[in-house]
Coordinates of C-alpha atoms in Angstrom, one line a residue:
M13 CA 9.2 104.9 -6.7
D14 CA 12.6 105.3 -6.5
L15 CA 15.1 103.7 -4.9
H16 CA 16.0 107.0 -2.6
D17 CA 12.0 106.9 -1.4
F18 CA 12.4 103.0 -1.1
L19 CA 15.3 103.1 1.1
A20 CA 14.1 106.6 3.0
H21 CA 10.5 104.2 3.7
I22 CA 13.1 101.7 4.7
N23 CA 15.2 103.4 6.9
S24 CA 12.7 105.0 8.9
G25 CA 11.7 102.0 10.4
A26 CA 8.2 101.9 8.6
P27 CA 6.6 98.8 7.8
V28 CA 6.4 97.6 4.1
I29 CA 2.9 96.8 3.8
G30 CA 2.0 93.8 1.5
G31 CA 0.4 95.0 -2.0
S32 CA 1.5 98.7 -2.0
E33 CA 3.8 100.5 -3.8
E34 CA 6.9 99.8 -1.6
H35 CA 6.2 96.1 -1.5
A36 CA 6.3 95.7 -5.5
F37 CA 9.2 98.1 -5.4
M38 CA 11.2 95.5 -3.4
H39 CA 9.8 92.7 -5.2
A40 CA 11.1 94.5 -8.3
A41 CA 14.5 95.1 -6.6
A42 CA 14.9 91.2 -5.7
Q43 CA 15.0 90.5 -9.3
E44 CA 17.8 93.0 -10.0
A45 CA 19.7 91.5 -7.2
L46 CA 18.9 87.6 -7.9
A47 CA 20.6 88.2 -11.5
V48 CA 23.3 90.1 -10.1
T49 CA 23.8 87.2 -7.6
A50 CA 23.4 84.7 -10.3
R51 CA 26.3 86.2 -12.1
L52 CA 28.6 86.0 -9.0
N53 CA 27.6 82.2 -8.5
S54 CA 27.9 81.0 -11.8
G55 CA 31.2 79.6 -11.7
Y56 CA 35.0 80.7 -10.6
V57 CA 35.2 84.9 -10.3
A58 CA 38.1 86.1 -9.9
P59 CA 38.6 88.8 -6.4
D60 CA 38.3 91.7 -8.5
Q61 CA 35.3 90.6 -10.7
V62 CA 33.5 89.6 -7.2
R63 CA 34.3 93.1 -5.9
A64 CA 33.2 94.7 -9.6
L65 CA 30.0 92.5 -8.9
L66 CA 29.6 93.6 -5.4
A67 CA 29.7 97.4 -6.8
E68 CA 26.9 96.7 -9.1
L69 CA 24.7 94.8 -6.4
T70 CA 25.3 97.7 -3.8
G71 CA 25.2 100.4 -5.6
K72 CA 28.4 101.5 -3.7
E73 CA 32.2 101.5 -4.3
I74 CA 33.7 98.5 -2.6
P75 CA 37.2 98.7 -0.7
D76 CA 39.8 96.8 -2.4
S77 CA 40.4 95.1 0.7
V78 CA 37.1 93.7 0.6
G79 CA 37.0 89.8 0.3
L80 CA 33.9 87.6 -0.2
F81 CA 34.1 83.6 -1.1
P82 CA 30.9 82.9 -3.4
P83 CA 28.5 81.8 -3.5
F84 CA 27.1 84.7 -2.0
Y85 CA 22.9 85.1 -1.6
T86 CA 21.2 88.4 -1.0
E87 CA 17.6 89.3 -2.1
F88 CA 18.4 93.5 -2.1
G89 CA 21.7 94.5 -2.1
K90 CA 21.3 97.9 -1.8
N91 CA 21.2 98.4 1.9
L92 CA 24.2 96.2 2.4
T93 CA 27.3 98.3 3.4
L94 CA 30.8 96.4 3.5
S95 CA 33.7 98.6 5.4
P96 CA 37.3 98.1 4.5
G97 CA 39.0 94.7 5.2
V98 CA 35.7 93.0 5.7
F99 CA 35.6 89.3 4.4
I100 CA 33.2 86.9 4.0
N101 CA 33.0 83.2 3.6
M102 CA 31.1 81.0 1.3
G103 CA 27.6 80.1 1.6
C104 CA 26.3 83.5 2.8
R105 CA 22.5 84.4 3.0
F106 CA 22.2 88.3 3.2
Q107 CA 18.6 89.5 3.9
D108 CA 19.7 93.7 3.4
T109 CA 16.5 94.9 2.7
G110 CA 16.0 96.3 6.3
G111 CA 19.8 97.5 6.3
I112 CA 23.1 95.8 6.8
T113 CA 26.2 97.3 7.6
I114 CA 29.3 95.7 8.4
G115 CA 32.6 97.2 10.1
E116 CA 36.2 97.4 9.3
D117 CA 38.0 94.0 9.1
A118 CA 35.2 92.2 10.4
L119 CA 34.9 88.5 9.2
I120 CA 31.7 86.5 8.5
G121 CA 32.0 82.6 8.3
H122 CA 30.7 79.9 6.1
G123 CA 26.9 79.8 6.2
C124 CA 26.2 82.9 8.0
T125 CA 22.4 84.1 7.5
L126 CA 21.7 87.9 8.7
T127 CA 17.8 88.7 8.4
T128 CA 16.5 92.2 8.6
L129 CA 13.0 91.9 7.9
N130 CA 10.1 90.0 10.2
H131 CA 6.9 89.7 9.9
P132 CA 3.8 90.6 11.9
V133 CA 2.3 87.8 14.3
D134 CA -1.4 88.4 13.0
P135 CA -1.8 86.3 10.3
A136 CA -4.0 89.1 8.8
R137 CA -1.1 91.3 8.6
R138 CA 1.2 88.4 7.6
A139 CA 1.9 89.7 4.0
D140 CA 3.6 92.9 5.7
T141 CA 7.5 92.9 6.5
L142 CA 8.6 94.8 9.2
P143 CA 12.2 96.4 8.8
A144 CA 15.1 96.5 11.1
P145 CA 19.2 97.0 10.7
I146 CA 21.9 94.7 11.6
R147 CA 25.1 96.6 12.6
I148 CA 28.3 94.4 12.7
G149 CA 31.2 96.0 14.5
R150 CA 34.8 96.4 13.5
K151 CA 36.8 93.3 14.2
A152 CA 34.1 91.3 14.9
W153 CA 33.9 87.4 13.9
L154 CA 30.8 85.5 13.1
G155 CA 31.9 81.6 13.1
A156 CA 30.2 79.2 10.6
S157 CA 26.5 78.8 9.8
V158 CA 25.5 82.2 12.3
T159 CA 22.2 83.3 12.3
V160 CA 21.4 87.0 12.9
V161 CA 17.6 87.9 13.4
P162 CA 16.6 91.4 12.6
G163 CA 17.3 94.6 14.4
V164 CA 20.7 93.1 16.4
T165 CA 23.9 94.8 16.9
I166 CA 27.3 93.1 17.4
G167 CA 29.6 95.2 18.8
D168 CA 33.2 95.9 18.0
G169 CA 35.6 92.8 18.3
A170 CA 32.9 90.4 19.7
I171 CA 32.9 86.6 18.4
V172 CA 30.1 84.8 17.7
G173 CA 30.6 81.1 18.0
A174 CA 29.7 78.7 15.2
G175 CA 25.8 77.9 15.2
A176 CA 24.4 80.5 17.3
V177 CA 21.4 82.4 16.8
V178 CA 22.1 85.9 17.7
T179 CA 18.6 87.5 19.0
K180 CA 19.7 90.0 21.2
D181 CA 22.7 93.0 20.9
V182 CA 26.2 91.9 21.8
P183 CA 28.8 93.8 23.6
A184 CA 31.8 94.6 22.1
N185 CA 34.6 92.1 22.9
A186 CA 32.0 89.5 23.9
I187 CA 32.4 86.2 23.2
V188 CA 28.9 84.2 22.7
A189 CA 27.8 81.1 22.1
G190 CA 24.1 79.0 21.4
V191 CA 20.7 79.3 20.9
P192 CA 19.7 81.6 21.6
A193 CA 23.3 83.1 21.9
K194 CA 24.6 84.2 25.2
V195 CA 27.6 85.8 26.5
I196 CA 30.0 83.0 27.8
R197 CA 32.8 85.2 28.6
T198 CA 35.0 88.6 27.4
N199 CA 37.5 88.6 25.0
E200 CA 40.9 88.8 26.8
S201 CA 42.5 90.9 23.5
P202 CA 39.8 93.8 22.8
A203 CA 39.4 95.2 19.6

């Protein structure tokens, strides 16, 4: 199995069965991602080197306008897409195996967690993982310590209040907060 085959499997929404070839590939890829993030998080890293390490981690060119303040953690990296102008603040944790796409000029606050894999409810299948991508729209803003669960789309210009747990799609220009996150109003200045 190679990266192309694995991504085709994951991005189709197919489960990764515990003990399968895909499962073994996922765990090997995690070791590579952990090695890159260890270098990223090992001390002061200049912004251009941060982008170089993100390019190594994702296997994609990272725009010069992308900013990230370490530490940053991810278990895969190869299914993460960062658009121009994205800023990711310190202490974020991305589980991107299932796919994370962050739109232009989006802001990700301190300590956010984005998860794209779930596990079956059936204990006999608990080693399996169920992928579902996260999409964050352009000019969206996630406050500090937001958690976004698998399969959620956050619309363009949306704001997610600090500490929220986002379990459902967020409409464009909505402001949501709480656990679980609920719409509290619409942004008066849409993106």
